[in-house]
Short mmCIF file of C-alpha atoms in Angstrom, two decimals:
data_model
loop_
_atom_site.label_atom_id
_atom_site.label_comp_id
_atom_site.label_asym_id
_atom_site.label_seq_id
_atom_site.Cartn_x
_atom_site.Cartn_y
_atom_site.Cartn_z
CA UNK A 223 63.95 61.50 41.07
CA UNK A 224 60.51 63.36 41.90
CA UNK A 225 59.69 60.67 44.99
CA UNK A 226 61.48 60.26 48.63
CA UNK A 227 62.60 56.40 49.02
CA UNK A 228 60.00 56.32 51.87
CA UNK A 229 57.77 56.80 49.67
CA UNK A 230 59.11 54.16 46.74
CA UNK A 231 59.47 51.78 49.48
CA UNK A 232 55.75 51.86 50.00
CA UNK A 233 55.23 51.51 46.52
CA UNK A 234 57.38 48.18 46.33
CA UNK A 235 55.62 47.08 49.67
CA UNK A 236 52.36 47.38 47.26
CA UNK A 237 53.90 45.82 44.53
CA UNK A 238 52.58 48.75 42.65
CA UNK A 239 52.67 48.15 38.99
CA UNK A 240 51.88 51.76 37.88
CA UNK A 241 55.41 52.38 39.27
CA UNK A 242 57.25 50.21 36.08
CA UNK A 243 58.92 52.01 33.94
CA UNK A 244 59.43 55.11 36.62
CA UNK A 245 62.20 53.36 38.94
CA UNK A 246 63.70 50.54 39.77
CA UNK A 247 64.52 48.60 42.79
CA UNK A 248 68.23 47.84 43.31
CA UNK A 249 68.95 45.11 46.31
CA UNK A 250 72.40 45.28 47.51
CA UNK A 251 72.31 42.38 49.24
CA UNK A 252 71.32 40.27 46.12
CA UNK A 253 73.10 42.17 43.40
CA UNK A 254 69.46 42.55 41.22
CA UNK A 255 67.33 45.01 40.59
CA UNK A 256 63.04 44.36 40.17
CA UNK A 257 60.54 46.04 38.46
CA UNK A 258 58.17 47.82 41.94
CA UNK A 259 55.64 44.82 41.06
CA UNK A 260 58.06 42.11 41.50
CA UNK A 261 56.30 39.77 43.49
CA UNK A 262 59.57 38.48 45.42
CA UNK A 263 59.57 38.93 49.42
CA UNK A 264 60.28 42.16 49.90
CA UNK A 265 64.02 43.40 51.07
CA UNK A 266 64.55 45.69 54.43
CA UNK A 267 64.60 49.05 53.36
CA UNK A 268 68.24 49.77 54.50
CA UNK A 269 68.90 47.14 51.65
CA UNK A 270 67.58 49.32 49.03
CA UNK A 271 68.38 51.87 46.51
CA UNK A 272 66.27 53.36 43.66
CA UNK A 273 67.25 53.80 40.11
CA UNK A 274 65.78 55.92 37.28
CA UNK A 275 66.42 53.07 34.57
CA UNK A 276 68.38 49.87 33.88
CA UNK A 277 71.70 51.63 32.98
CA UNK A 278 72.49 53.40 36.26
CA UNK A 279 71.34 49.93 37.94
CA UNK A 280 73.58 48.36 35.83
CA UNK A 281 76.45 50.50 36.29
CA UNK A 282 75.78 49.67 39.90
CA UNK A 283 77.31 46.46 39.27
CA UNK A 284 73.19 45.04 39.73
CA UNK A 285 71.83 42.31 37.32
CA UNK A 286 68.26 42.16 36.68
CA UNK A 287 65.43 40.12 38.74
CA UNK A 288 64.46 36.71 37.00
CA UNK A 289 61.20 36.69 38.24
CA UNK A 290 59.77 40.19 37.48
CA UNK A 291 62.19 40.46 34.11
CA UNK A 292 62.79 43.91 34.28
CA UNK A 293 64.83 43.72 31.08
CA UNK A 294 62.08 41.82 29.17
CA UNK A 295 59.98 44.77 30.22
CA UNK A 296 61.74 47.46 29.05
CA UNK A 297 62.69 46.13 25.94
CA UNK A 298 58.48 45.93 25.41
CA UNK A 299 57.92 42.48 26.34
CA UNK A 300 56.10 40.93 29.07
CA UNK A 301 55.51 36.93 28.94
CA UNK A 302 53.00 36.75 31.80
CA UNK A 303 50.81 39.47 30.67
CA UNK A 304 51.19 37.49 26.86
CA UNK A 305 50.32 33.92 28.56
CA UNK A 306 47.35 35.97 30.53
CA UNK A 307 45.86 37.68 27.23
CA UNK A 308 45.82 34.43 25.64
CA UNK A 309 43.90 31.93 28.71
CA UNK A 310 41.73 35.36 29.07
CA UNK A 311 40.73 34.60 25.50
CA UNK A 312 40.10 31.08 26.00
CA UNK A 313 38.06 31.71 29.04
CA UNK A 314 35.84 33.73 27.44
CA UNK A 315 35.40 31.27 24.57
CA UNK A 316 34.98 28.18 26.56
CA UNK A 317 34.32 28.86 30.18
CA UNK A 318 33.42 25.49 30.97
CA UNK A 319 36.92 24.31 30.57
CA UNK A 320 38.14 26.67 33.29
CA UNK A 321 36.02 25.69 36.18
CA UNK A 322 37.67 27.32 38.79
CA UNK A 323 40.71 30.14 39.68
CA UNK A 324 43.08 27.03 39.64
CA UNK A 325 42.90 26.29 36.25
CA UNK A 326 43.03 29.87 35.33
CA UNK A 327 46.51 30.06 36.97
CA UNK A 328 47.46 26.52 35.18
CA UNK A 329 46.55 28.39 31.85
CA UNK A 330 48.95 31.64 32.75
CA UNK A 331 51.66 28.92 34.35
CA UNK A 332 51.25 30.95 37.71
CA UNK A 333 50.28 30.15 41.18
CA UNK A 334 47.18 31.35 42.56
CA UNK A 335 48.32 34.07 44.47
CA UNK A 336 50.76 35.71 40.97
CA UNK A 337 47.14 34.91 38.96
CA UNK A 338 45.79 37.48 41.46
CA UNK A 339 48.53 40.18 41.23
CA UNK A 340 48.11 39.80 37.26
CA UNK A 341 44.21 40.63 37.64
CA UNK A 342 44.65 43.09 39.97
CA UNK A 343 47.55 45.12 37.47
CA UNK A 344 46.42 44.20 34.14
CA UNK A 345 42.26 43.38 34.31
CA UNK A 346 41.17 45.13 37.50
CA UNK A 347 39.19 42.80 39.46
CA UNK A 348 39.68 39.36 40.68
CA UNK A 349 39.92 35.94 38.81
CA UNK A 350 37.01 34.43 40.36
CA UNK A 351 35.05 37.63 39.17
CA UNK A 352 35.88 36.94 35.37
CA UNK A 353 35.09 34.10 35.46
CA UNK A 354 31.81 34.87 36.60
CA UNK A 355 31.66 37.10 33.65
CA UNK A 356 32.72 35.41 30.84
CA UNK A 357 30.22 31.95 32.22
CA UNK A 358 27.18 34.34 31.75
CA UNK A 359 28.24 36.20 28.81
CA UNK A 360 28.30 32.95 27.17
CA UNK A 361 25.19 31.97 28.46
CA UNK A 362 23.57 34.57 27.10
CA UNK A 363 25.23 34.14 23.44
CA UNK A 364 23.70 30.51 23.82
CA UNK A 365 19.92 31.56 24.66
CA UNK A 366 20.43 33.74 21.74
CA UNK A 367 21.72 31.64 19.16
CA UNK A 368 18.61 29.31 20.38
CA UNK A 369 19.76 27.49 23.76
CA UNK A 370 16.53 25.62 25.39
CA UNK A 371 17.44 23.49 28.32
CA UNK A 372 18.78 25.68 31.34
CA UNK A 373 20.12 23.20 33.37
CA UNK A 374 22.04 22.12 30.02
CA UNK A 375 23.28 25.57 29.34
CA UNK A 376 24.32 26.14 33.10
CA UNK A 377 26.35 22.96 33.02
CA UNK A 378 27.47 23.74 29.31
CA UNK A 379 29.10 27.51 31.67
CA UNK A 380 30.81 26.03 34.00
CA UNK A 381 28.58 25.68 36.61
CA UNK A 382 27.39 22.31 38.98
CA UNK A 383 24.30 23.83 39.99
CA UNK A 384 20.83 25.43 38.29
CA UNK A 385 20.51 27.49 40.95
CA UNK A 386 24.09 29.00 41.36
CA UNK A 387 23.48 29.83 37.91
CA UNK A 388 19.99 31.39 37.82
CA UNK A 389 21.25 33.71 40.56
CA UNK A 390 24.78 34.51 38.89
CA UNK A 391 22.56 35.35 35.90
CA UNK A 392 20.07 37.48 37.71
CA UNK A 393 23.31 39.34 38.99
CA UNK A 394 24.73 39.81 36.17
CA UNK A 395 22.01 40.72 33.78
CA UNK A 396 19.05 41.88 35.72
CA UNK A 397 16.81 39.23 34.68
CA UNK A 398 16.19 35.52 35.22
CA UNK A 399 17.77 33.06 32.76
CA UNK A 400 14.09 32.37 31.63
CA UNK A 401 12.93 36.19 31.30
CA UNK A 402 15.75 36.73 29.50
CA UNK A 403 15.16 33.92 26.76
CA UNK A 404 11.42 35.49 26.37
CA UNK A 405 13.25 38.80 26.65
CA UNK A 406 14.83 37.41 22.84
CA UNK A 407 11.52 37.52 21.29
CA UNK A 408 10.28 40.18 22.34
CA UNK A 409 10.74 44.19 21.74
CA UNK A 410 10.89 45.45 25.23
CA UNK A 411 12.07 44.22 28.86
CA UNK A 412 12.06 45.66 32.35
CA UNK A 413 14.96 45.72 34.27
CA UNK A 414 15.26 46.27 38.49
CA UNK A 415 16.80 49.65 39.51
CA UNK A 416 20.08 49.14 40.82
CA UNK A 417 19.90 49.77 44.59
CA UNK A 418 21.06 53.50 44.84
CA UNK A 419 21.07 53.85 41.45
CA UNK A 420 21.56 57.87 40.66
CA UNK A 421 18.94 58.34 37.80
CA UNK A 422 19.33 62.04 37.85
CA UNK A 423 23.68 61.37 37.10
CA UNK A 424 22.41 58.75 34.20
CA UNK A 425 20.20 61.33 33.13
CA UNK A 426 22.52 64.05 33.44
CA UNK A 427 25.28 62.31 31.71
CA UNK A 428 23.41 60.98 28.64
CA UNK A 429 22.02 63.77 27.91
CA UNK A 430 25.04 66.57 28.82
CA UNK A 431 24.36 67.84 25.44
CA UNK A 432 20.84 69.23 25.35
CA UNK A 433 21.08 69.80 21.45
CA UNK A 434 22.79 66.58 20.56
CA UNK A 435 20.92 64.63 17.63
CA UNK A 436 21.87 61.08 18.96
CA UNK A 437 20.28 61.00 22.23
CA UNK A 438 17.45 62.98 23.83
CA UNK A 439 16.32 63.22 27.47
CA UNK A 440 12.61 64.20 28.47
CA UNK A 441 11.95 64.19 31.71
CA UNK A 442 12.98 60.61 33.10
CA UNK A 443 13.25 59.00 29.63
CA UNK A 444 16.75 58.37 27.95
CA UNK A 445 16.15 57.58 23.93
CA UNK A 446 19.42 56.78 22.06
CA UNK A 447 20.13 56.03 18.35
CA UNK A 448 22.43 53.29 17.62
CA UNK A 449 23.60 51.05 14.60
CA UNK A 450 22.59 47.06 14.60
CA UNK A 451 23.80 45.59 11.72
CA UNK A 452 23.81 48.61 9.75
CA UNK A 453 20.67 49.24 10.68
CA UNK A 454 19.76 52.69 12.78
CA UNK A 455 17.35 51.48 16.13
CA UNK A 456 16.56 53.68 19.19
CA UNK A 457 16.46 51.91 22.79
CA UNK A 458 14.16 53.97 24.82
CA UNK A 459 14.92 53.44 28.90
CA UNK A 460 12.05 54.68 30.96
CA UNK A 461 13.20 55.19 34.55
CA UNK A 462 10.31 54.57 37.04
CA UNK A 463 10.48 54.47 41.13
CA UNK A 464 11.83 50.52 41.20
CA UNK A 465 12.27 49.48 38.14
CA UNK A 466 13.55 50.73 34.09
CA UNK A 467 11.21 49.81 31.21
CA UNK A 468 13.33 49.48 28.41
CA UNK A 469 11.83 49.44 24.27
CA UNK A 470 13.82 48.43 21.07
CA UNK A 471 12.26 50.53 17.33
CA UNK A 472 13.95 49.89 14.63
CA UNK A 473 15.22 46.71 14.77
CA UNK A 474 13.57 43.12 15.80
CA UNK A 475 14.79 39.38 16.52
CA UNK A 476 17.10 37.65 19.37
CA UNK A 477 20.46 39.12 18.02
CA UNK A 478 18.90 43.06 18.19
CA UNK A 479 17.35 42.33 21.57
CA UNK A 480 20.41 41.28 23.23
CA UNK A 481 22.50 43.76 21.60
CA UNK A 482 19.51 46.46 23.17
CA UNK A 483 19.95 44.75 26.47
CA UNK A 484 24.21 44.51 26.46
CA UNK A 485 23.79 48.48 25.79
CA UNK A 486 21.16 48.93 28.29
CA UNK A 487 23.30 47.77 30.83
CA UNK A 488 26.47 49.90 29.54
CA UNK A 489 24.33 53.26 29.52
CA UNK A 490 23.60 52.10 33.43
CA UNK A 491 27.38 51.10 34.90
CA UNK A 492 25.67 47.83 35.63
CA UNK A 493 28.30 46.31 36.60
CA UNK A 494 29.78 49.24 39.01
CA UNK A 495 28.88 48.52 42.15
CA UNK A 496 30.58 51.46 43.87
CA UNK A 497 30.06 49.70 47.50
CA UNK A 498 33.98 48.55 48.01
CA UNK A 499 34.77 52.25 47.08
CA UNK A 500 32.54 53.94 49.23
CA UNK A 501 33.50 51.87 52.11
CA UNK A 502 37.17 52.48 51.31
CA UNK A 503 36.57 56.00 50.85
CA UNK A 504 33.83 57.39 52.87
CA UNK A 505 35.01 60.68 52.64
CA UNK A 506 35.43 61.33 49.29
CA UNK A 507 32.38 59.67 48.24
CA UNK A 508 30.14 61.76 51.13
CA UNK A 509 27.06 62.94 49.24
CA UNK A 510 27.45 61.08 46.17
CA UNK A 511 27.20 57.23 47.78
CA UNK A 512 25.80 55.17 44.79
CA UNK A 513 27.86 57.47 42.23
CA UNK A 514 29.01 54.80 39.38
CA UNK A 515 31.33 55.22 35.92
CA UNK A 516 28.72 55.16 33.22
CA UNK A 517 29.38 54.04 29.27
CA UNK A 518 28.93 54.75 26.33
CA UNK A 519 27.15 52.62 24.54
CA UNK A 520 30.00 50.68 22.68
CA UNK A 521 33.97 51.46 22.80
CA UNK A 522 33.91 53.09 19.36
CA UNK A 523 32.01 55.87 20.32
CA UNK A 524 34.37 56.49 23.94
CA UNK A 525 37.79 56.54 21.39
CA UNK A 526 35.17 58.92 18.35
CA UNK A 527 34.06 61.61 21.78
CA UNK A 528 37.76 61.19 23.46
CA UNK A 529 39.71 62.48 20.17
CA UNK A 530 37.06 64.80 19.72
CA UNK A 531 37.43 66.58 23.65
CA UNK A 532 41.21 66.66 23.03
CA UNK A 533 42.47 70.09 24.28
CA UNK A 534 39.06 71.73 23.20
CA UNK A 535 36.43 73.26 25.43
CA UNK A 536 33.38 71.08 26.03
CA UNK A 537 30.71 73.05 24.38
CA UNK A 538 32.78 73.25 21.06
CA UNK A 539 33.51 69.51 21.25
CA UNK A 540 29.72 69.07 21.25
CA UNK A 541 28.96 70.91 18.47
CA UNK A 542 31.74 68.91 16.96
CA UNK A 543 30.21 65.77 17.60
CA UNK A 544 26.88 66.75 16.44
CA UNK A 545 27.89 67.91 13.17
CA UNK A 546 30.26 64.83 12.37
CA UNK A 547 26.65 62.22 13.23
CA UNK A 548 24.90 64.41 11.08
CA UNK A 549 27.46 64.19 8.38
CA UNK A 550 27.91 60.60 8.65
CA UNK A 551 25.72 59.12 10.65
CA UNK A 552 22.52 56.98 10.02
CA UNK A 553 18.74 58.88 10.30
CA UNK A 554 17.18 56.83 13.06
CA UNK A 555 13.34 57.01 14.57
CA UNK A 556 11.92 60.32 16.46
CA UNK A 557 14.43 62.64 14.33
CA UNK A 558 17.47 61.29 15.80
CA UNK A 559 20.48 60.11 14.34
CA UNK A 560 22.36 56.76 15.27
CA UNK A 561 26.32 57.72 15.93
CA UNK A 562 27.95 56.43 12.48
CA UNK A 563 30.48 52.87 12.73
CA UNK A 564 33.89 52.78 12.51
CA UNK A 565 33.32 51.78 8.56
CA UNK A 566 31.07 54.98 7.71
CA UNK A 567 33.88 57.43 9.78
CA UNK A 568 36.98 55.36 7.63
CA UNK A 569 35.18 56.34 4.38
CA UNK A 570 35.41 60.10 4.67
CA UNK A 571 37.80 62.32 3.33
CA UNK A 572 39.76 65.06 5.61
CA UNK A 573 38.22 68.18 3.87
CA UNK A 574 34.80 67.07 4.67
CA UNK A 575 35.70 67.40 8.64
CA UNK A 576 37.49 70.43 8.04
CA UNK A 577 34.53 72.03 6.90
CA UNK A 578 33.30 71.06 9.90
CA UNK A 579 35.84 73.04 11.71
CA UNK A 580 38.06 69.66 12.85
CA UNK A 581 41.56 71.12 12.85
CA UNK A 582 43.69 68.89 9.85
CA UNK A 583 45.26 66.99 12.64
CA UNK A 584 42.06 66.38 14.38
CA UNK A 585 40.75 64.83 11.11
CA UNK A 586 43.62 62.61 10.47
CA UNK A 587 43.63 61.39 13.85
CA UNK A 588 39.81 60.64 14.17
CA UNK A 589 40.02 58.75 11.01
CA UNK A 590 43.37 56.80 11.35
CA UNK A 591 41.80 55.67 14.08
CA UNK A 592 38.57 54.64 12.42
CA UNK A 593 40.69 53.37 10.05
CA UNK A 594 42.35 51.19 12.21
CA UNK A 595 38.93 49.66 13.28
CA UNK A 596 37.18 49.51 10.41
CA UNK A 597 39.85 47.16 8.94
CA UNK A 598 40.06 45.36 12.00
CA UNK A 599 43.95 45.49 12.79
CA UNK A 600 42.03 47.14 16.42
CA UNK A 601 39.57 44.73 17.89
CA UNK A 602 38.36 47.26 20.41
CA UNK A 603 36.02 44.29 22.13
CA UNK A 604 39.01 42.00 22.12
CA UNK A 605 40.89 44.15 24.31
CA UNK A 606 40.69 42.15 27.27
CA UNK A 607 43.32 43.50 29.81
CA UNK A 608 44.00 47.40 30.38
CA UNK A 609 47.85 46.97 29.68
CA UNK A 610 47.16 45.52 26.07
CA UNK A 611 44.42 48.21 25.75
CA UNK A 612 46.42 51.02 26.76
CA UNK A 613 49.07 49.99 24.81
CA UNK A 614 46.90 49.50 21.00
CA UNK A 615 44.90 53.20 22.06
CA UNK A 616 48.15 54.45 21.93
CA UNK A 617 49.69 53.20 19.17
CA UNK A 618 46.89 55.33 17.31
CA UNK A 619 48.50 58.29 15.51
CA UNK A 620 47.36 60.77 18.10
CA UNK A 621 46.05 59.15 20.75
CA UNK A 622 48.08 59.71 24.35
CA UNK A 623 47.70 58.31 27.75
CA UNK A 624 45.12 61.09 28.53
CA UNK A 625 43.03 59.86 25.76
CA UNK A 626 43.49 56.02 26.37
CA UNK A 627 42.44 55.93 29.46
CA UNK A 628 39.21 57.43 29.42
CA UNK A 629 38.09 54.98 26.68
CA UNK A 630 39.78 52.21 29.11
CA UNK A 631 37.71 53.67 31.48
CA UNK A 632 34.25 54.85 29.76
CA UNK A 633 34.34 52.25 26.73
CA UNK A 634 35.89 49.29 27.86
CA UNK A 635 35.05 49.64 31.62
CA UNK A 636 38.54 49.52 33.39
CA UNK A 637 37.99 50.08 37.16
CA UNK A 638 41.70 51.26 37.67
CA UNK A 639 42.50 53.97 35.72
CA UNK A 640 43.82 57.64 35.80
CA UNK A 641 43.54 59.85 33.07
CA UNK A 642 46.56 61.40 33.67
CA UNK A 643 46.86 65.34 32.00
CA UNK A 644 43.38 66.13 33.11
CA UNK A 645 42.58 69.60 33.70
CA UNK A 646 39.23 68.82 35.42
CA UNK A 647 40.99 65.81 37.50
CA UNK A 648 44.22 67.85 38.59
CA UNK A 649 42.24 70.91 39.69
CA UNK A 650 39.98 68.73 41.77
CA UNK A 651 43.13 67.29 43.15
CA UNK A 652 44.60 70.52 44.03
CA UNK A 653 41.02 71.36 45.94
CA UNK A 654 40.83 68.09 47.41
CA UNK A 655 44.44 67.78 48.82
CA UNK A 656 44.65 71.52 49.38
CA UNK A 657 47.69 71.69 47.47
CA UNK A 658 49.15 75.51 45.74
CA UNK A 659 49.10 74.38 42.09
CA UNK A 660 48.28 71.45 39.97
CA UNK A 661 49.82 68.80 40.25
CA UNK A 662 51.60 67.80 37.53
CA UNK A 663 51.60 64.00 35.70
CA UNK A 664 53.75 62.01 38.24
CA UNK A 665 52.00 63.95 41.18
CA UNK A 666 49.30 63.07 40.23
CA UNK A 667 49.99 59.30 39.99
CA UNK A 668 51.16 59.89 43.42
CA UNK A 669 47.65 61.35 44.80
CA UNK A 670 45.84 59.00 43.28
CA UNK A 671 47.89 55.80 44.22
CA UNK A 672 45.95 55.61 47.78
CA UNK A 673 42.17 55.26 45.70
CA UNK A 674 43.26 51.93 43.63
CA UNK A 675 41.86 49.74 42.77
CA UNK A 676 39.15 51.87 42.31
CA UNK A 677 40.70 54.64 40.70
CA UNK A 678 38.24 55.19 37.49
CA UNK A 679 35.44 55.47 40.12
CA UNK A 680 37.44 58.24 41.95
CA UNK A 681 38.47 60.00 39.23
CA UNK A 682 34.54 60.50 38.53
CA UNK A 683 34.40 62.06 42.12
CA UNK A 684 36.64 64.39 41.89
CA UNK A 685 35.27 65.15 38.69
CA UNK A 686 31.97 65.61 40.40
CA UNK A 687 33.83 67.05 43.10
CA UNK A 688 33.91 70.27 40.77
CA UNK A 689 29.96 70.15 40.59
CA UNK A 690 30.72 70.79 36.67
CA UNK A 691 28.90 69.58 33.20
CA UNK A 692 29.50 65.32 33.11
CA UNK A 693 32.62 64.62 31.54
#
């Protein structure tokens, strides 16, 4: 075992879930060993020994915890995480039925405070937080389907009062319940820069490939190709000193402006406020305060660019990329190219990426897993916890923890991961900590167990730590 008990004792102390499935905590004074989440009150340490899995715990004479179900979880199954999926999913349908964190924890069949742990290991923020989400995402699928009457639509959320939700909504979006709804017929909007919004990382970032026929960057103005409906559209974001003026070509009505503004916010980490980090982390984030995880501009593309980067250098996995939108992708306005759908990448044939130079088990992968989407067997929006996620990414023929996380963390916005395997994130590490080589995988979980739960955000330090091309 890699880790001093000192060391695992802290990790039960934290109820540290990225410890399951690495050891196990025997109690001799109960006879049962946990998972190093359990949520039981914690043993003395003198009470305490570690195992490396359930058979030496067992031939210890222990019997596993009935609260934390270490034996459920090893054999694959977890009931709370299955209960959580499911009220997530309901939540998001029907918000108004789930008016506060209580009846989220009645949905699960946990108390309050096991409802938090659960968020905190499995969705990465709190309860009250999603539901804050999923109250304006359905508000703004109800202005766009035709919703009139605010006060109507703020009750029909979840909430008691107009002006809890007009500034929720502001929040959230950028814009005013109202501007929003005129935003629908419209084809342009201007959003409020962030407050310490980096404009020169956004700009860096989207546009890391200086030849790429997708998106361009001219001076302070992102365009970007993209698919609505089958159709190719460009959303143009022009960055000015307090606010972003933001244009839709290509495609018109209430359905393509919202799907312009969901992206808009995506190519911006909107919703990555990196103040709890910085003021966690002061050091670390010295000279890059405001620093946020930025998206791609839907989860597809994050799982196409990931098995694309696997184990190549970053230059070739451009010109990669740029040759598979040109083979399959859509022509779009101003001579770009909108990044092809999961359908378009499912109908080609594996000689017609190896001629593109994809390795034969590059092709297969990249199209198994369009495959997979196109058919819809992988919901990649309906992924709704980072366990679940993790877990479908890697059931892809292929696709590894390295590559899972960074689509949990640049597609589907995951604030807690660690893309474990890294070469960019373990030689950072080995700067940052001073340490004589890389750390390997489990060392790595180790360094990087002190920056939860913001760990996505400080992976993207250390990665800018290294003052190298965006990732």
């Amino acid at each position: 075992m890699r880790w001093s008990d000192e060391h695992l004792y802290e990790r039960i102390l934290a109820k540290d879930a990225s410890f399951n499935g690495r050891v196990l905590t025997g109690v001799l004074t109960t006879g049962i060993y946990c998972l190093p989440s359990c949520t039981a009150r914690k043993p003395l340490a003198v009470n305490v020994r570690f195992f490396e899995d359930e058979a030496a715990a067992q031939a210890a004479g222990l019997r596993p915890c009935k609260r934390c179900k270490p034996d459920a979880f090893y054999r694959g199954e977890d009931a709370d995480l299955a209960r959580l999926e499911t009220t997530l999913a309901q939540a998001a349908a029907d918000p108004a039925a789930f008016p506060e964190v209580e009846a989220l924890a009645e949905g699960v069949g946990v108390g309050v405070t096991k409802l938090k742990d659960l968020f905190r290991d499995h969705v990465h923020f709190q309860p009250a937080a999603f539901l804050q989400r999923v109250r304006i995402q359905r508000a703004c699928v109800l202005l766009a389907a035709g919703a009139t009457g605010l006060s109507d639509l703020a009750f029909a959320c979840g909430y008691e009062s107009a002006s809890g939700f007009h500034e929720a909504f502001r929040r959230q979006t950028g814009l005013s319940p109202g501007a929003y709804r005129s935003m629908l017929g419209a084809d342009r909007f201007v959003l409020p820069r962030p407050e310490r919004l980096r404009v020169e990382d956004v700009l860096a970032f989207h546009g890391r490939d200086p030849l790429s026929v997708s998106e361009r960057v001219e001076g302070r103005v992102l365009r970007k190709a993209f698919l609505f409906e089958g159709r190719p559209a460009v959303l143009r974001l022009a960055f000015g000193e307090s606010d972003i003026e933001v244009t839709l070509t290509g495609a018109t009505g209430a359905a393509a402006m919202a799907k312009a503004h969901g992206a808009t916010l995506r190519l911006l980490g909107w919703t990555g406020d990196p103040a709890a980090f910085e003021a966690a982390h002061p050091q670390l984030a010295h000279g890059r305060e405001g620093l946020r995880v930025l998206f791609t501009l839907d989860p597809f593309e994050a799982l196409v660019w990931a098995i694309l980067g696997q184990q190549v250098n970053l230059a070739f996995a451009y010109a990669m990329r740029r040759d598979l939108i040109r083979l399959a992708g859509i022509p779009a306005a101003e001579g770009l190219i909108a990044h092809p759908d999961a359908n378009h990448l499912a109908a080609l044939k594996v000689e017609e990426l190896q001629a593109l130079r994809f390795s034969r088990r590059k092709a297969e992968y990249l199209l198994h897993a369009a495959g997979e989407v196109a058919s819809g067997r992988l919901r990649l929006e309906d992924l709704a916890t980072a366990t679940g996620a993790a877990k479908a990414l890697e059931s892809l023929r292929g696709c590894g923890p390295w590559t899972a996380q960074y689509v949990l963390m640049r597609g589907l916005g995951f604030r807690d991961c660690v893309p474990v395997g890294d070469a960019g994130l373990t030689l950072a590490l080995q700067r940052w900590f001073h340490l004589e080589t890389r750390p390997d995988a489990l060392e790595t979980l180790r360094l990087m167990t002190p920056f939860a739960p913001h760990r996505s955000l400080a992976t993207f330090h250390l990665w800018a730590s290294l003052k190298g091309t965006p990732a």
